[in-house]
JSON list of C-alpha atoms in Angstrom, two decimals:
[
{"chain": "X", "resi": 185, "resn": "MET", "atom": "CA", "xyz": [-15.88, -45.91, 23.91]},
{"chain": "X", "resi": 186, "resn": "THR", "atom": "CA", "xyz": [-13.13, -48.61, 25.43]},
{"chain": "X", "resi": 187, "resn": "PRO", "atom": "CA", "xyz": [-10.33, -50.70, 23.88]},
{"chain": "X", "resi": 188, "resn": "ASP", "atom": "CA", "xyz": [-12.82, -53.92, 24.58]},
{"chain": "X", "resi": 189, "resn": "PHE", "atom": "CA", "xyz": [-15.61, -52.21, 22.55]},
{"chain": "X", "resi": 190, "resn": "LEU", "atom": "CA", "xyz": [-13.40, -51.65, 19.65]},
{"chain": "X", "resi": 191, "resn": "GLU", "atom": "CA", "xyz": [-12.05, -55.28, 19.83]},
{"chain": "X", "resi": 192, "resn": "LYS", "atom": "CA", "xyz": [-15.46, -56.82, 20.30]},
{"chain": "X", "resi": 193, "resn": "HIS", "atom": "CA", "xyz": [-16.89, -55.10, 17.27]},
{"chain": "X", "resi": 194, "resn": "GLN", "atom": "CA", "xyz": [-13.65, -55.50, 15.32]},
{"chain": "X", "resi": 195, "resn": "ILE", "atom": "CA", "xyz": [-13.19, -51.54, 14.79]},
{"chain": "X", "resi": 196, "resn": "ASP", "atom": "CA", "xyz": [-9.86, -50.72, 13.75]},
{"chain": "X", "resi": 197, "resn": "TYR", "atom": "CA", "xyz": [-9.99, -46.68, 14.05]},
{"chain": "X", "resi": 198, "resn": "VAL", "atom": "CA", "xyz": [-12.39, -44.13, 15.48]},
{"chain": "X", "resi": 199, "resn": "ALA", "atom": "CA", "xyz": [-12.39, -40.91, 13.38]},
{"chain": "X", "resi": 200, "resn": "HIS", "atom": "CA", "xyz": [-13.65, -37.83, 15.24]},
{"chain": "X", "resi": 201, "resn": "ASP", "atom": "CA", "xyz": [-12.50, -34.25, 15.63]},
{"chain": "X", "resi": 202, "resn": "ASP", "atom": "CA", "xyz": [-9.57, -33.68, 17.99]},
{"chain": "X", "resi": 203, "resn": "LEU", "atom": "CA", "xyz": [-11.62, -31.74, 20.69]},
{"chain": "X", "resi": 204, "resn": "PRO", "atom": "CA", "xyz": [-11.71, -33.49, 24.22]},
{"chain": "X", "resi": 205, "resn": "TYR", "atom": "CA", "xyz": [-15.19, -34.83, 24.80]},
{"chain": "X", "resi": 206, "resn": "GLY", "atom": "CA", "xyz": [-15.91, -35.50, 28.65]},
{"chain": "X", "resi": 207, "resn": "SER", "atom": "CA", "xyz": [-18.36, -37.44, 29.99]},
{"chain": "X", "resi": 208, "resn": "GLY", "atom": "CA", "xyz": [-19.23, -37.68, 33.92]},
{"chain": "X", "resi": 209, "resn": "ASN", "atom": "CA", "xyz": [-15.65, -37.35, 35.36]},
{"chain": "X", "resi": 210, "resn": "VAL", "atom": "CA", "xyz": [-13.72, -38.42, 32.29]},
{"chain": "X", "resi": 211, "resn": "ALA", "atom": "CA", "xyz": [-11.90, -35.50, 30.64]},
{"chain": "X", "resi": 212, "resn": "ASP", "atom": "CA", "xyz": [-11.64, -37.17, 27.05]},
{"chain": "X", "resi": 213, "resn": "ILE", "atom": "CA", "xyz": [-13.47, -40.14, 26.36]},
{"chain": "X", "resi": 214, "resn": "TYR", "atom": "CA", "xyz": [-11.38, -40.84, 23.34]},
{"chain": "X", "resi": 215, "resn": "GLU", "atom": "CA", "xyz": [-8.11, -40.50, 25.31]},
{"chain": "X", "resi": 216, "resn": "PRO", "atom": "CA", "xyz": [-7.74, -44.43, 25.70]},
{"chain": "X", "resi": 217, "resn": "ILE", "atom": "CA", "xyz": [-8.10, -44.89, 21.99]},
{"chain": "X", "resi": 218, "resn": "LYS", "atom": "CA", "xyz": [-5.55, -42.11, 21.43]},
{"chain": "X", "resi": 219, "resn": "LYS", "atom": "CA", "xyz": [-3.26, -43.76, 23.45]},
{"chain": "X", "resi": 220, "resn": "LEU", "atom": "CA", "xyz": [-3.75, -47.17, 21.47]},
{"chain": "X", "resi": 221, "resn": "GLY", "atom": "CA", "xyz": [-2.85, -45.19, 18.22]},
{"chain": "X", "resi": 222, "resn": "LYS", "atom": "CA", "xyz": [-6.57, -46.07, 16.82]},
{"chain": "X", "resi": 223, "resn": "PHE", "atom": "CA", "xyz": [-7.81, -42.49, 16.95]},
{"chain": "X", "resi": 224, "resn": "LEU", "atom": "CA", "xyz": [-7.92, -40.57, 13.57]},
{"chain": "X", "resi": 225, "resn": "PRO", "atom": "CA", "xyz": [-8.59, -36.87, 13.98]},
{"chain": "X", "resi": 226, "resn": "THR", "atom": "CA", "xyz": [-10.69, -35.02, 11.60]},
{"chain": "X", "resi": 227, "resn": "LYS", "atom": "CA", "xyz": [-11.30, -31.31, 10.77]},
{"chain": "X", "resi": 228, "resn": "ARG", "atom": "CA", "xyz": [-14.86, -29.80, 11.07]},
{"chain": "X", "resi": 229, "resn": "THR", "atom": "CA", "xyz": [-16.17, -28.30, 7.96]},
{"chain": "X", "resi": 230, "resn": "GLU", "atom": "CA", "xyz": [-18.45, -25.39, 8.17]},
{"chain": "X", "resi": 231, "resn": "GLY", "atom": "CA", "xyz": [-21.94, -26.36, 7.11]},
{"chain": "X", "resi": 232, "resn": "VAL", "atom": "CA", "xyz": [-21.33, -29.94, 6.72]},
{"chain": "X", "resi": 233, "resn": "SER", "atom": "CA", "xyz": [-23.10, -32.20, 9.28]},
{"chain": "X", "resi": 234, "resn": "SER", "atom": "CA", "xyz": [-21.84, -35.93, 9.47]},
{"chain": "X", "resi": 235, "resn": "SER", "atom": "CA", "xyz": [-25.13, -36.57, 11.35]},
{"chain": "X", "resi": 236, "resn": "ASP", "atom": "CA", "xyz": [-26.99, -35.11, 8.50]},
{"chain": "X", "resi": 237, "resn": "ILE", "atom": "CA", "xyz": [-25.19, -37.37, 5.98]},
{"chain": "X", "resi": 238, "resn": "ILE", "atom": "CA", "xyz": [-25.56, -40.55, 8.00]},
{"chain": "X", "resi": 239, "resn": "THR", "atom": "CA", "xyz": [-29.28, -39.58, 8.17]},
{"chain": "X", "resi": 240, "resn": "ARG", "atom": "CA", "xyz": [-29.65, -39.25, 4.62]},
{"chain": "X", "resi": 241, "resn": "CYS", "atom": "CA", "xyz": [-27.71, -42.52, 3.79]},
{"chain": "X", "resi": 242, "resn": "TYR", "atom": "CA", "xyz": [-30.07, -44.35, 6.27]},
{"chain": "X", "resi": 243, "resn": "ALA", "atom": "CA", "xyz": [-33.16, -42.89, 4.61]},
{"chain": "X", "resi": 244, "resn": "PHE", "atom": "CA", "xyz": [-32.00, -43.68, 1.28]},
{"chain": "X", "resi": 245, "resn": "CYS", "atom": "CA", "xyz": [-31.23, -47.58, 2.20]},
{"chain": "X", "resi": 246, "resn": "LEU", "atom": "CA", "xyz": [-34.86, -47.65, 4.23]},
{"chain": "X", "resi": 247, "resn": "ASN", "atom": "CA", "xyz": [-36.42, -46.37, 1.09]},
{"chain": "X", "resi": 248, "resn": "LEU", "atom": "CA", "xyz": [-34.53, -48.72, -1.17]},
{"chain": "X", "resi": 249, "resn": "LEU", "atom": "CA", "xyz": [-35.32, -51.75, 0.89]},
{"chain": "X", "resi": 250, "resn": "THR", "atom": "CA", "xyz": [-39.05, -50.91, 1.45]},
{"chain": "X", "resi": 251, "resn": "ARG", "atom": "CA", "xyz": [-39.85, -50.29, -2.05]},
{"chain": "X", "resi": 252, "resn": "PRO", "atom": "CA", "xyz": [-41.70, -53.13, -4.10]},
{"chain": "X", "resi": 253, "resn": "GLU", "atom": "CA", "xyz": [-39.09, -55.01, -6.08]},
{"chain": "X", "resi": 254, "resn": "ALA", "atom": "CA", "xyz": [-41.31, -54.43, -9.27]},
{"chain": "X", "resi": 255, "resn": "ASP", "atom": "CA", "xyz": [-40.77, -50.56, -8.83]},
{"chain": "X", "resi": 256, "resn": "LYS", "atom": "CA", "xyz": [-36.88, -50.84, -8.70]},
{"chain": "X", "resi": 257, "resn": "THR", "atom": "CA", "xyz": [-34.44, -51.04, -11.52]},
{"chain": "X", "resi": 258, "resn": "ALA", "atom": "CA", "xyz": [-32.13, -54.10, -11.62]},
{"chain": "X", "resi": 259, "resn": "THR", "atom": "CA", "xyz": [-29.34, -52.30, -10.21]},
{"chain": "X", "resi": 260, "resn": "GLU", "atom": "CA", "xyz": [-31.62, -50.91, -7.33]},
{"chain": "X", "resi": 261, "resn": "ASN", "atom": "CA", "xyz": [-32.78, -54.75, -6.75]},
{"chain": "X", "resi": 262, "resn": "LYS", "atom": "CA", "xyz": [-29.25, -55.97, -6.62]},
{"chain": "X", "resi": 263, "resn": "ARG", "atom": "CA", "xyz": [-28.22, -53.34, -4.12]},
{"chain": "X", "resi": 264, "resn": "SER", "atom": "CA", "xyz": [-31.38, -53.80, -1.92]},
{"chain": "X", "resi": 265, "resn": "HIS", "atom": "CA", "xyz": [-30.41, -57.54, -1.74]},
{"chain": "X", "resi": 266, "resn": "GLU", "atom": "CA", "xyz": [-26.98, -56.82, -0.68]},
{"chain": "X", "resi": 267, "resn": "LEU", "atom": "CA", "xyz": [-28.19, -54.47, 2.02]},
{"chain": "X", "resi": 268, "resn": "LYS", "atom": "CA", "xyz": [-30.38, -57.10, 3.20]},
{"chain": "X", "resi": 269, "resn": "ASP", "atom": "CA", "xyz": [-27.76, -59.65, 3.42]},
{"chain": "X", "resi": 270, "resn": "THR", "atom": "CA", "xyz": [-25.40, -56.91, 5.17]},
{"chain": "X", "resi": 271, "resn": "GLU", "atom": "CA", "xyz": [-28.10, -56.25, 7.59]},
{"chain": "X", "resi": 272, "resn": "VAL", "atom": "CA", "xyz": [-28.55, -59.79, 8.51]},
{"chain": "X", "resi": 273, "resn": "LYS", "atom": "CA", "xyz": [-24.85, -60.28, 8.75]},
{"chain": "X", "resi": 274, "resn": "VAL", "atom": "CA", "xyz": [-24.45, -57.39, 11.22]},
{"chain": "X", "resi": 275, "resn": "LEU", "atom": "CA", "xyz": [-27.64, -57.52, 13.22]},
{"chain": "X", "resi": 276, "resn": "GLY", "atom": "CA", "xyz": [-28.35, -61.41, 13.13]},
{"chain": "X", "resi": 277, "resn": "LYS", "atom": "CA", "xyz": [-31.67, -60.41, 11.50]},
{"chain": "X", "resi": 278, "resn": "SER", "atom": "CA", "xyz": [-33.65, -58.44, 9.09]},
{"chain": "X", "resi": 279, "resn": "VAL", "atom": "CA", "xyz": [-35.41, -55.40, 10.73]},
{"chain": "X", "resi": 280, "resn": "VAL", "atom": "CA", "xyz": [-37.09, -54.15, 7.55]}
]
């Protein structure tokens, strides 16, 4: 995580718990981001996993994108087209 990475990917802020995360000979990989004022500390909630939430969201989107249009409601069809458009915009191609 570097300031250059944030700029390249147009990331305004990084949110993570405030504990220092070391890697190799670096005591806290978020220190450069903290110095820029682009770090937003979060608090951990017992029993809540952000990784699990992200995995569930991804699974929901994948399921929505791969279901036949005939099996979707009008709203689901609209959302799946929006997801496809976003996927192409972000990745430059459709992977589903």
